[in-house]
Short mmCIF file of C-alpha atoms in Angstrom, two decimals:
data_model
loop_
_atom_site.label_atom_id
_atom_site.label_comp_id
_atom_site.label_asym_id
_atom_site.label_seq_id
_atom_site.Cartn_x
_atom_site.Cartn_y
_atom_site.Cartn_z
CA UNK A 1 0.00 0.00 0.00
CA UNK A 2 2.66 2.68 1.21
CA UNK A 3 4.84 1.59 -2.45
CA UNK A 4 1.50 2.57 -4.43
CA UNK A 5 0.98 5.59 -2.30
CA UNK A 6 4.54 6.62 -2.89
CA UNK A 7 4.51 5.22 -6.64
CA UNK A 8 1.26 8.04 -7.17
CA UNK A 9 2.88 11.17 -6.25
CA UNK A 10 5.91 10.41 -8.83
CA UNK A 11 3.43 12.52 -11.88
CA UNK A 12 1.29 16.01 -11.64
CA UNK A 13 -0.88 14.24 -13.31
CA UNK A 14 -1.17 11.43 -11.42
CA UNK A 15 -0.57 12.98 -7.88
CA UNK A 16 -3.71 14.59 -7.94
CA UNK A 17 -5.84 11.36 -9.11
CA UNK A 18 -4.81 9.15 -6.18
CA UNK A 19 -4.82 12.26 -3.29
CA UNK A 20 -5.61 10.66 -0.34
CA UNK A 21 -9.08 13.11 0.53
CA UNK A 22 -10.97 10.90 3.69
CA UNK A 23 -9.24 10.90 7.18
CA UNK A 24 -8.63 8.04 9.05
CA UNK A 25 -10.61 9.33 11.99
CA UNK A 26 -9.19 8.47 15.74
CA UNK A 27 -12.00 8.27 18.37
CA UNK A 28 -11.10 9.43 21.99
CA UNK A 29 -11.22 6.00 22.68
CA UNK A 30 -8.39 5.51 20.09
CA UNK A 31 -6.20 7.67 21.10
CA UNK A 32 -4.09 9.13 24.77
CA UNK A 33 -5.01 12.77 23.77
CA UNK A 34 -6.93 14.91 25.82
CA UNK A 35 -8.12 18.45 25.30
CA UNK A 36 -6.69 20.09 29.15
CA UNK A 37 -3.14 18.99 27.96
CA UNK A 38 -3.26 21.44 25.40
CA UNK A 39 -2.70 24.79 26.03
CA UNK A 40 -5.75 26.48 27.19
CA UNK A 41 -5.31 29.17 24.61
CA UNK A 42 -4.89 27.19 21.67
CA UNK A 43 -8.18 25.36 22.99
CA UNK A 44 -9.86 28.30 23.50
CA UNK A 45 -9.00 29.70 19.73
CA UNK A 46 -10.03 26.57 18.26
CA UNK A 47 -13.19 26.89 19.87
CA UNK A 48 -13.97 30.70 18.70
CA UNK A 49 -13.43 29.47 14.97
CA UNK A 50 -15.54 26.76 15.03
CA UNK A 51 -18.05 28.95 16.97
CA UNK A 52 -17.66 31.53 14.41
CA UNK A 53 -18.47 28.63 11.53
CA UNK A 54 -14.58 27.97 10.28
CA UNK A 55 -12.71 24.50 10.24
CA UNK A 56 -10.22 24.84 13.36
CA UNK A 57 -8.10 22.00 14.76
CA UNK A 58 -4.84 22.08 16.50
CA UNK A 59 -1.94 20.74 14.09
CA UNK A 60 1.56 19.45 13.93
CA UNK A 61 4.28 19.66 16.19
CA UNK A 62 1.97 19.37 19.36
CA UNK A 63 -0.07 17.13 18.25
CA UNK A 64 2.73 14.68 17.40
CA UNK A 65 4.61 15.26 20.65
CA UNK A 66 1.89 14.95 22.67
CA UNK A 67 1.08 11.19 21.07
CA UNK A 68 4.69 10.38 22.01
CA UNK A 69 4.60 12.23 25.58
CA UNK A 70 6.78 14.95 25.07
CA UNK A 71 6.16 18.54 26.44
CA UNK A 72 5.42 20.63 23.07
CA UNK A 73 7.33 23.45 22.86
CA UNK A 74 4.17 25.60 21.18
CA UNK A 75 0.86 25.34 19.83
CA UNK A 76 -0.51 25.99 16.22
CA UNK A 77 -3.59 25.64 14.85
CA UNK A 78 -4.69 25.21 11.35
CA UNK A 79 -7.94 26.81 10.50
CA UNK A 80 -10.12 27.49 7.21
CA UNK A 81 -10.43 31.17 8.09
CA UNK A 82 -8.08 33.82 6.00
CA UNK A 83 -5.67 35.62 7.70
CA UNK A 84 -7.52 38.48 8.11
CA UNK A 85 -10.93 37.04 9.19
CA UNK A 86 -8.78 35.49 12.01
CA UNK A 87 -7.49 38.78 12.45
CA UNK A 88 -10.69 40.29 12.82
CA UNK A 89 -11.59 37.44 15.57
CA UNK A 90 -9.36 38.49 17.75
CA UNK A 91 -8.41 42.13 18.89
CA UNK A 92 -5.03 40.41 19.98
CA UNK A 93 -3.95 39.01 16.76
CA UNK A 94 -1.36 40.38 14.32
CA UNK A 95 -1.03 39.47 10.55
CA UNK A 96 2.90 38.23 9.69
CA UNK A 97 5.30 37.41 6.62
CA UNK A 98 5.10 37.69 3.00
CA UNK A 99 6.24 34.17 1.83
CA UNK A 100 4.06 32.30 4.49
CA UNK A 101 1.30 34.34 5.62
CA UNK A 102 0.34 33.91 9.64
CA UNK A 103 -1.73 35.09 12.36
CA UNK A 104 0.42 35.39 15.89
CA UNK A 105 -2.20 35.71 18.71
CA UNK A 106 -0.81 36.56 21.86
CA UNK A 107 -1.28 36.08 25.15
CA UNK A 108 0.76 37.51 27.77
CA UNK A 109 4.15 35.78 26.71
CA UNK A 110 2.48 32.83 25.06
CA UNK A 111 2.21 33.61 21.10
CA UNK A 112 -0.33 31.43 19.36
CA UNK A 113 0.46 30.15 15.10
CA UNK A 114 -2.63 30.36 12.78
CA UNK A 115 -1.99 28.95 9.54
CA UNK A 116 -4.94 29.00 6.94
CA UNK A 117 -5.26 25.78 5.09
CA UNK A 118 -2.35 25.86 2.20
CA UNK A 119 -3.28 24.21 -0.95
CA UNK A 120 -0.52 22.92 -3.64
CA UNK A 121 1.13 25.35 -5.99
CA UNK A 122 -0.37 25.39 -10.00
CA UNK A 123 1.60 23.20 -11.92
CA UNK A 124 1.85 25.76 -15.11
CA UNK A 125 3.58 29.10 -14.70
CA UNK A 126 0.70 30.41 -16.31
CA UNK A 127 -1.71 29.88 -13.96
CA UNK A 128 0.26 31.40 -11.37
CA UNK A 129 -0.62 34.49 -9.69
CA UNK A 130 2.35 35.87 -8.39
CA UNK A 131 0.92 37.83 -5.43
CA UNK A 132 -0.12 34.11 -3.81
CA UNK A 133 2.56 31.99 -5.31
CA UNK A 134 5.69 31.77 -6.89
CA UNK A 135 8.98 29.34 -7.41
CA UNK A 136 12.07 29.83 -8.75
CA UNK A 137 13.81 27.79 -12.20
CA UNK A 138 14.67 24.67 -9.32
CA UNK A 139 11.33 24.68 -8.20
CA UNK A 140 11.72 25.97 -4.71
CA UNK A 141 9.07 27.61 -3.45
CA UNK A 142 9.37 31.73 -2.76
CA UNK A 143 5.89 32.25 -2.01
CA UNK A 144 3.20 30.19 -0.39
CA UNK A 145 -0.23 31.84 -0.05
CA UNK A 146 -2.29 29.61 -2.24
CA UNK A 147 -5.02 28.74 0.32
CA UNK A 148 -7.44 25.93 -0.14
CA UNK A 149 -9.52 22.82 1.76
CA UNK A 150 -8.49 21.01 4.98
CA UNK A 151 -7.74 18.31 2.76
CA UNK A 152 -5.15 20.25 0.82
CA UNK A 153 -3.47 21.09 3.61
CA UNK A 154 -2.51 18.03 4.85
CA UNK A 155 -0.71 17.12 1.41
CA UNK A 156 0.84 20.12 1.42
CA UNK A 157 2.67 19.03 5.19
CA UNK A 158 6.03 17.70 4.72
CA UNK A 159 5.76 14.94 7.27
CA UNK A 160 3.07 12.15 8.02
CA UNK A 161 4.04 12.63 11.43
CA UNK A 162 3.20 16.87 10.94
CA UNK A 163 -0.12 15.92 9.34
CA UNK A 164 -2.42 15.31 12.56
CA UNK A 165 -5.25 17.23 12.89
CA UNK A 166 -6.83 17.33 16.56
CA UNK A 167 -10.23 18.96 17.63
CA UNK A 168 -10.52 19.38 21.24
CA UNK A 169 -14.07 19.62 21.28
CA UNK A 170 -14.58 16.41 19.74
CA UNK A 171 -11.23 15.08 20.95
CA UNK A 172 -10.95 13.20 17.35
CA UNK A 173 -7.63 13.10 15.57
CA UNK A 174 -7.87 13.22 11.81
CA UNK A 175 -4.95 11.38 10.31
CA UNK A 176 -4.72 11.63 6.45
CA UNK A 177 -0.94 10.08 5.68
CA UNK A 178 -1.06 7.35 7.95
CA UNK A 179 1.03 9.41 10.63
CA UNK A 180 -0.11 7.97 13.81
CA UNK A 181 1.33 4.29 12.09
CA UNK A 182 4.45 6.05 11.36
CA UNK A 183 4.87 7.32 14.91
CA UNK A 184 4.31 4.01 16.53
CA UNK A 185 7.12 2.78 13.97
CA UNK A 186 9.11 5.54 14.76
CA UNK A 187 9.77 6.75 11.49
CA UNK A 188 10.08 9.88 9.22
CA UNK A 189 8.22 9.66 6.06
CA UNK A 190 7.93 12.74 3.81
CA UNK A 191 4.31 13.07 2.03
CA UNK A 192 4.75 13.00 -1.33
CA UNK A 193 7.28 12.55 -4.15
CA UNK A 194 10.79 13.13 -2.11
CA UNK A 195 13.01 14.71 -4.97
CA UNK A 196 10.06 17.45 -5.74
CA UNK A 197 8.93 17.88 -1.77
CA UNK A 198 13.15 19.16 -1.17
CA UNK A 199 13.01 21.20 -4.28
CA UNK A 200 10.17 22.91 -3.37
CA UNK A 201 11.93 23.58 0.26
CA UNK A 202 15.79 22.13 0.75
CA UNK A 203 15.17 23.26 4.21
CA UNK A 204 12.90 19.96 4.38
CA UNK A 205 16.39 18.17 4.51
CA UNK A 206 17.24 19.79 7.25
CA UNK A 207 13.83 18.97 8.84
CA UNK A 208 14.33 15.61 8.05
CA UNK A 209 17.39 15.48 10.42
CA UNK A 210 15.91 18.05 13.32
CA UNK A 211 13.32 15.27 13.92
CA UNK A 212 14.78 12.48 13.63
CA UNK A 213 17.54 13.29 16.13
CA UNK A 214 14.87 14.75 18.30
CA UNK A 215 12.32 11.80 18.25
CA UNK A 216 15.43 9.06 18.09
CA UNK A 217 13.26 8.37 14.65
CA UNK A 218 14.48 6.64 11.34
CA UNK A 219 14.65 8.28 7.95
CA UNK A 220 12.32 6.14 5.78
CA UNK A 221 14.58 4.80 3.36
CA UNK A 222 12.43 6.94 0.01
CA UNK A 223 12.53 9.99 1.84
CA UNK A 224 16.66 9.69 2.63
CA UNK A 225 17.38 8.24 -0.75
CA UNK A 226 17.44 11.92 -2.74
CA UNK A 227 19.56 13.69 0.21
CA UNK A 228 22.62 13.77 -0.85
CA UNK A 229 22.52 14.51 -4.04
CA UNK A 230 20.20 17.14 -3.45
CA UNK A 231 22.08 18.66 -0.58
CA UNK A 232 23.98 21.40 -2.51
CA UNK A 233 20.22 23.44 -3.07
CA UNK A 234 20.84 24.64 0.75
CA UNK A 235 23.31 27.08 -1.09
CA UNK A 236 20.22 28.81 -2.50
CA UNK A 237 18.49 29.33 0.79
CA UNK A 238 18.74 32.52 2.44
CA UNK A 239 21.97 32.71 4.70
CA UNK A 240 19.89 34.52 7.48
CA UNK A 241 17.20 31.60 7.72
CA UNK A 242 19.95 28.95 7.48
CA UNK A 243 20.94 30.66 10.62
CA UNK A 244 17.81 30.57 12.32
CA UNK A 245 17.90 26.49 11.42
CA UNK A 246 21.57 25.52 12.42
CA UNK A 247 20.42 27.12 15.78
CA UNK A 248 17.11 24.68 15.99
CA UNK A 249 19.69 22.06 14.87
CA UNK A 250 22.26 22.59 17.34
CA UNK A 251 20.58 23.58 20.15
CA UNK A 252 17.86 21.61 21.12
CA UNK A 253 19.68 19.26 23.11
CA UNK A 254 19.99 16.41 20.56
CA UNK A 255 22.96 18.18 18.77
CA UNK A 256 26.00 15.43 18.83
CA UNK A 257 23.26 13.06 17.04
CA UNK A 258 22.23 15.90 14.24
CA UNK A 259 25.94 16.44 13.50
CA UNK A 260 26.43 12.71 12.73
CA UNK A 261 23.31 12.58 10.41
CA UNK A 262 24.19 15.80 9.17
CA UNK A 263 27.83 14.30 7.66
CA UNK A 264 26.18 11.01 6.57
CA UNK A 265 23.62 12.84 4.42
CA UNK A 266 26.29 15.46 3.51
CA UNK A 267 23.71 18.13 4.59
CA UNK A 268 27.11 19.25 6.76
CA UNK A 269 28.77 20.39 3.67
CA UNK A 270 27.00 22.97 2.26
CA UNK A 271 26.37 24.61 5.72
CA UNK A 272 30.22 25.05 7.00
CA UNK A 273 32.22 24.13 3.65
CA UNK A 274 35.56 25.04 5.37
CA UNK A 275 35.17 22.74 8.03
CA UNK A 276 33.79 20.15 6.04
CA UNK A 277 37.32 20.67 4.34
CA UNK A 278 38.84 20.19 7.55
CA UNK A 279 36.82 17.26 8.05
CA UNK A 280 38.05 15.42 5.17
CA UNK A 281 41.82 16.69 5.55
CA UNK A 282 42.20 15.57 9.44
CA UNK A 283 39.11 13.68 9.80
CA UNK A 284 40.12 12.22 13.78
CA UNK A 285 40.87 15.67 14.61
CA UNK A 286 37.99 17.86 13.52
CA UNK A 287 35.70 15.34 14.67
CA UNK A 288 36.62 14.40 17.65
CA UNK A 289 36.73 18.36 18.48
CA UNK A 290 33.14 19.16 16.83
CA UNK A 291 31.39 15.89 18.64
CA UNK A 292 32.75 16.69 22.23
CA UNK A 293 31.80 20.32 22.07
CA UNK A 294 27.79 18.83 21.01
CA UNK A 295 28.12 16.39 23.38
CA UNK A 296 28.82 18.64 26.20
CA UNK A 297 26.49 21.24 24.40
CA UNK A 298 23.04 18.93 24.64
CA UNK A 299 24.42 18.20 28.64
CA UNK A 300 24.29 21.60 29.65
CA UNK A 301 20.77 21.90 28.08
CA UNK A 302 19.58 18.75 29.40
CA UNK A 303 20.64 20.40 33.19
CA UNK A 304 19.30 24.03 32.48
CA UNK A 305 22.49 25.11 32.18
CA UNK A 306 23.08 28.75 29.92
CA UNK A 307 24.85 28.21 26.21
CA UNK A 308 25.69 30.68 23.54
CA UNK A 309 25.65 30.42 20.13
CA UNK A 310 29.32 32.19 19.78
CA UNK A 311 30.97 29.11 21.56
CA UNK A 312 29.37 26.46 19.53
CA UNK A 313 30.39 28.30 15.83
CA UNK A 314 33.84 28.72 17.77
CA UNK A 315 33.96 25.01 17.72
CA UNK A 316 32.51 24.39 14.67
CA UNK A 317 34.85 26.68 12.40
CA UNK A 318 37.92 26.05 14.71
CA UNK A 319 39.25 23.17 12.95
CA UNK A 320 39.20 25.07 9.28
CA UNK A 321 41.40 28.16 11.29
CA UNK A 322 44.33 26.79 12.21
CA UNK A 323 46.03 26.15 8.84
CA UNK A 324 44.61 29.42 7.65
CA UNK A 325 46.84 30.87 10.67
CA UNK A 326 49.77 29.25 9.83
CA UNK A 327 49.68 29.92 6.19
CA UNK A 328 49.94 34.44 7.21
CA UNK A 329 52.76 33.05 10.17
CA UNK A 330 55.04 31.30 6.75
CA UNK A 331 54.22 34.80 5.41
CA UNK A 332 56.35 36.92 7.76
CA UNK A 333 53.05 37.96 9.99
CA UNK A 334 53.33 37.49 13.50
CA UNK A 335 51.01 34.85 15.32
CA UNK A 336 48.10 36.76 17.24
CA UNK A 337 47.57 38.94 13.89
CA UNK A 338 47.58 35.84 11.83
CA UNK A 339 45.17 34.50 13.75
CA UNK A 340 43.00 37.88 14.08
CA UNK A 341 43.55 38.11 10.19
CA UNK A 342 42.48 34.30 9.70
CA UNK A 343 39.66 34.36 12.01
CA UNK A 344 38.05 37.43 9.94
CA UNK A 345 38.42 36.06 6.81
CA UNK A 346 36.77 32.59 7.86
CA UNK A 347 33.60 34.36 9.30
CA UNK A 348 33.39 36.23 6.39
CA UNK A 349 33.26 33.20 4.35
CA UNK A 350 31.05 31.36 6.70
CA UNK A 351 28.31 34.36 6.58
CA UNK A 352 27.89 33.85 3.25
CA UNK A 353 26.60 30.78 4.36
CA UNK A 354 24.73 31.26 7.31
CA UNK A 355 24.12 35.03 8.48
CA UNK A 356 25.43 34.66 11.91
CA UNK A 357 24.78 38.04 13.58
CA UNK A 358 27.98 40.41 14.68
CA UNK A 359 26.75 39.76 18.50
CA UNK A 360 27.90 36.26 18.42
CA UNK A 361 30.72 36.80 15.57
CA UNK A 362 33.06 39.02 18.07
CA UNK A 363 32.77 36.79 21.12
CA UNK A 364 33.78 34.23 18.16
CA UNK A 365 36.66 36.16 17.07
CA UNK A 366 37.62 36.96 21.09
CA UNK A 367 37.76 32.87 21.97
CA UNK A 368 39.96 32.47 19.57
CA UNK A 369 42.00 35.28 20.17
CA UNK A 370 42.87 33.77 23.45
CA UNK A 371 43.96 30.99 22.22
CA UNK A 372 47.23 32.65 21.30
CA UNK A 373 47.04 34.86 24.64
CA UNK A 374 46.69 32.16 26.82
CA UNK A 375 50.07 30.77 26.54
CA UNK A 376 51.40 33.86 27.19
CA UNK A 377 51.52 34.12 30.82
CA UNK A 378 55.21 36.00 32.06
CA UNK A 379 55.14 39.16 34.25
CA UNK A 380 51.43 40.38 34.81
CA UNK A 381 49.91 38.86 31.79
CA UNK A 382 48.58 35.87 33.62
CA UNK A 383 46.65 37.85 35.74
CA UNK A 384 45.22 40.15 33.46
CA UNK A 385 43.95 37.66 31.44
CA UNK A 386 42.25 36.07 34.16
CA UNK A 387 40.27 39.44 34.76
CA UNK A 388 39.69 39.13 31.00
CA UNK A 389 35.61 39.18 30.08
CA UNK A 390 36.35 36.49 27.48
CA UNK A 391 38.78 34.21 29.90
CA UNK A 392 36.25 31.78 30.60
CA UNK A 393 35.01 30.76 26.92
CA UNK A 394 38.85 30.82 25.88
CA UNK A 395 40.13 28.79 29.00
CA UNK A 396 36.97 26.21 28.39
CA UNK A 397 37.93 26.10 24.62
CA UNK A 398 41.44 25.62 25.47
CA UNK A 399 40.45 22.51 27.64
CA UNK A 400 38.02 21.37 24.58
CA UNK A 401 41.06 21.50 22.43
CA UNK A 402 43.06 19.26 24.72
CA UNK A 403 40.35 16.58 24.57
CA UNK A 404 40.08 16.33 20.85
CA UNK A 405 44.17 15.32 20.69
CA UNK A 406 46.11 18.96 20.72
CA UNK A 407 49.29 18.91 22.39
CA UNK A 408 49.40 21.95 24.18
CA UNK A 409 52.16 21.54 26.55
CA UNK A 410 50.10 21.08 29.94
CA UNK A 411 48.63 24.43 29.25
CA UNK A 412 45.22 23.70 30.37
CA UNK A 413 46.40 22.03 33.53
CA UNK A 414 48.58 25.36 34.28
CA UNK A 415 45.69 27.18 33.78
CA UNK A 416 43.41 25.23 36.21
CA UNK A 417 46.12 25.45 38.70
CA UNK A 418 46.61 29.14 38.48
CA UNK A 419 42.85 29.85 38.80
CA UNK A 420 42.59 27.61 42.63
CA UNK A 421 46.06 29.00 43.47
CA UNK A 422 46.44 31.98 46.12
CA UNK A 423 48.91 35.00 45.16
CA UNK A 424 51.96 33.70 46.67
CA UNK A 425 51.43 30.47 44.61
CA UNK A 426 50.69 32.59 41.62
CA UNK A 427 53.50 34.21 42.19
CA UNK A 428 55.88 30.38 42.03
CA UNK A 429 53.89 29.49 38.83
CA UNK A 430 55.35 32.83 37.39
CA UNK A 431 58.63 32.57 38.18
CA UNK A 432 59.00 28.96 37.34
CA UNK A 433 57.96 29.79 33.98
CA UNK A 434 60.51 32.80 33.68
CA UNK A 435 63.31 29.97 34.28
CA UNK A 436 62.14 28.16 31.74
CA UNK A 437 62.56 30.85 29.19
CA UNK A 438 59.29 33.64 27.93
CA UNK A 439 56.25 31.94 29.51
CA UNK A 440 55.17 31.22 25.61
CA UNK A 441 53.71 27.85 26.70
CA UNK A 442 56.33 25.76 28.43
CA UNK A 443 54.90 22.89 30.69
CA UNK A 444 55.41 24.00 34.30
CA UNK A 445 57.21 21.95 37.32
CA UNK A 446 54.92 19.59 39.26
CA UNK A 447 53.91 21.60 42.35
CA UNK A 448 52.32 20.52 45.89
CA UNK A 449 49.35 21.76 46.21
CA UNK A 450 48.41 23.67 49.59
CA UNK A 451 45.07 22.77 50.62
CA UNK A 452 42.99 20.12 48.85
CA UNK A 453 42.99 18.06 45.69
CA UNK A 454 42.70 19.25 42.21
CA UNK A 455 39.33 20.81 41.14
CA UNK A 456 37.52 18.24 39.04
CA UNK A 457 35.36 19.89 36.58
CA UNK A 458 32.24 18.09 35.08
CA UNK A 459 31.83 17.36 31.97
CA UNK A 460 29.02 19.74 31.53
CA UNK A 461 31.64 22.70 32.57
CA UNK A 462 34.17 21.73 30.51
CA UNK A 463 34.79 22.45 27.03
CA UNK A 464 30.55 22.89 26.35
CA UNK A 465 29.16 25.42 24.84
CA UNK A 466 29.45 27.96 28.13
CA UNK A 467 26.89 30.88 28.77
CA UNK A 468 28.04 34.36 28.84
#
């Protein structure tokens, strides 16, 4: 049944012949849902639709993680209305976007999605009006305000899994791509033909990934099949919503798992090409560096801890810098402007990629700047990089470095030391290193300690993605 279904989306012509138009239709009985686990909002929006005689029903995301008992992290609902007859609903509501028209209806801090039903895109140019609709020559969609029947909108979903519709009055769930067997066989399944479904959106690739990592889900083996060598369309996808992606990607607490899935579908690629470079030129290296920095990333989110963005592109780009560093040193430029040098012109390159904003691209840029101030600790320059803002990050990227294989010379160790030492043991760490020649980076003499063991710092400290 599922090869047919797939087998019918392969032709326009065909697609719309064997459209899959009657629900299967989930009974309270059928299902765990219930209406006060929803947010009382959404509830109470749904209800004022219907009530004002429109189609209403909570959709997607919460639906989906509420069937597999996960806290939702918002609420949409799908309704028959037009934008602006929600709008004029609800005195709260405000009309947003140009390429995906939605209502936001807020309350208090909670902001409620209303999508109107989408229908699919006219197959001719010609009978395409560009105010509602438009692609570009590789098909992807640039506008997306073609509005049509409750049916139509769950074709135009991406995944079966994102295609539940659930009324809280009636507490029914209407299924129409056989998503609630796909999430009981943990599974991703794109609706429709896979090659034309990316076209239309590459970021659906990206998607693809997101949940999978999320929901420990497979790939359905259709839906994966046209990945990589569709991949490279991400380059035609706005660098400032690629941003707004990698952060989903990264930073939802299932980030380690995304990067793997991310490589194997070469999705990785076309996101950071220079360290994709790196990755192929000193593959141990790069990864080993880019996996503990996730791993330590999703264990600070899984305890509440703070993380910045700036830390986790630090680690991503860091393996692509170093060679670009020594390449200006063979050049006569001395190191910490080789690496301020190198470190611009990688960002540069990577925004052309992904927009990341200036407020996370100088705390970047300051990380790694310590990198080549850190080993520089003779006279008073130990201490006044400890008062340093930026000490933190760069001492916690040091010790990241370290773990993926970089022989720094006992450098981190010194600099754990030096932060539980008092001022008269500062003072010893100093001079020792003034023996040994300019404090550049030598390993210091074995010491006894005062008072105590060494600080042991978790693995959620130390290298992850640290707050600011």
């Amino acid at each position: 049944m599922l090869k047919k279904l797939f087998q019918s989306f392969r032709s326009p012509l065909r697609r719309t012949q064997h459209k899959r138009s009657t629900p299967e239709v989930l009974n309270s009985s059928q299902h765990s849902l219930q209406r006060a686990q929803f947010s009382r909002y959404a509830v109470n929006i749904v209800e004022r639709l219907q009530n004002a005689g429109y189609q209403a029903y909570l959709v997607g995301g919460c639906v989906r993680d509420m069937l597999l008992n996960i806290t939702p992290k918002d609420f949409d609902v799908a309704t028959s209305a037009t934008p602006e007859q929600v709008r004029a609903e609800f005195r709260n509501a405000r009309i947003i976007g140009r390429r995906f028209k939605l209502v936001h209806i807020h309350f208090g801090r909670e902001i409620i999605e209303v999508a109107t039903f989408r229908a699919n895109h006219p197959q001719n140019d010609e009978d395409e009006d560009s105010n509602q609709s438009s692609r570009n020559e590789s098909g992807r969609i640039l506008r997306d305000n073609v509005y049509g029947t409750l049916e139509d909108d769950a074709q135009r979903r991406d995944f079966t899994i994102n295609a539940l519709y659930y009324d809280p009055v009636s507490e029914r769930i209407l299924d129409y791509a056989n998503g609630v067997h796909d999430i009981r066989n943990n599974l991703m399944r794109l609706i429709g033909d896979p090659t034309q479904r990316y076209q239309e959106d590459p970021v659906r690739m990206l998607r693809a990934v997101r949940f999978a990592a999320k929901l420990n889900f497979g790939i359905e083996k259709h839906t994966a099949a046209p990945i990589r060598d569709l991949a490279p369309m991400l380059r035609e996808i706005p660098s400032a919503r690629l941003f707004e992606e990698v952060l989903k990607l990264f930073l939802s607490g299932y980030a380690a798992d995304t990067f793997e899935m991310l490589v194997d579908l070469q999705l990785f690629d076309p996101l950071f090409p220079a360290s994709a470079e790196a990755l192929e030129r000193n593959p141990t290296y790069t990864h080993t560096l880019i996996s503990e920095a996730l791993i330590n990333t999703d264990l600070r989110i899984k305890q509440n801890k703070p993380v910045t963005p700036a830390f986790l592109f630090a680690a991503l780009l860091w393996p692509a810098l170093p060679a670009r560093v020594l390449r200006l040193q063979n050049r006569g430029m001395p190191p910490i402007p080789a690496m301020q040098e190198a470190a611009h012109e990688l960002i540069a390159e990577q925004c052309h990629r992904i927009a990341i904003p200036k407020r996370f691209t100088l705390p970047i840029r300051e990380i790694w700047d310590m990198q080549e101030r850190l080993p520089r600790r003779s006279g008073k320059r130990a201490d006044l990089l400890l008062d340093n803002p930026r000490f933190r990050a760069g001492y916690d990227f040091l010790l990241l470095r370290e773990s993926a294989g970089e022989q720094t010379d006992g450098l981190g160790e010194w600099w754990t030391d030096y932060q539980d030492a008092n001022d008269s043991e500062r003072r010893e760490m100093i001079r020792e290193l003034s023996g040994k020649g300019d404090g550049s980076g030598d390993a210091p003499k074995k010491r006894r300690r005062s008072s105590g063991s060494k600080r042991k710092r978790s693995a959620a400290d130390t290298p992850g993605a640290v707050g600011e």
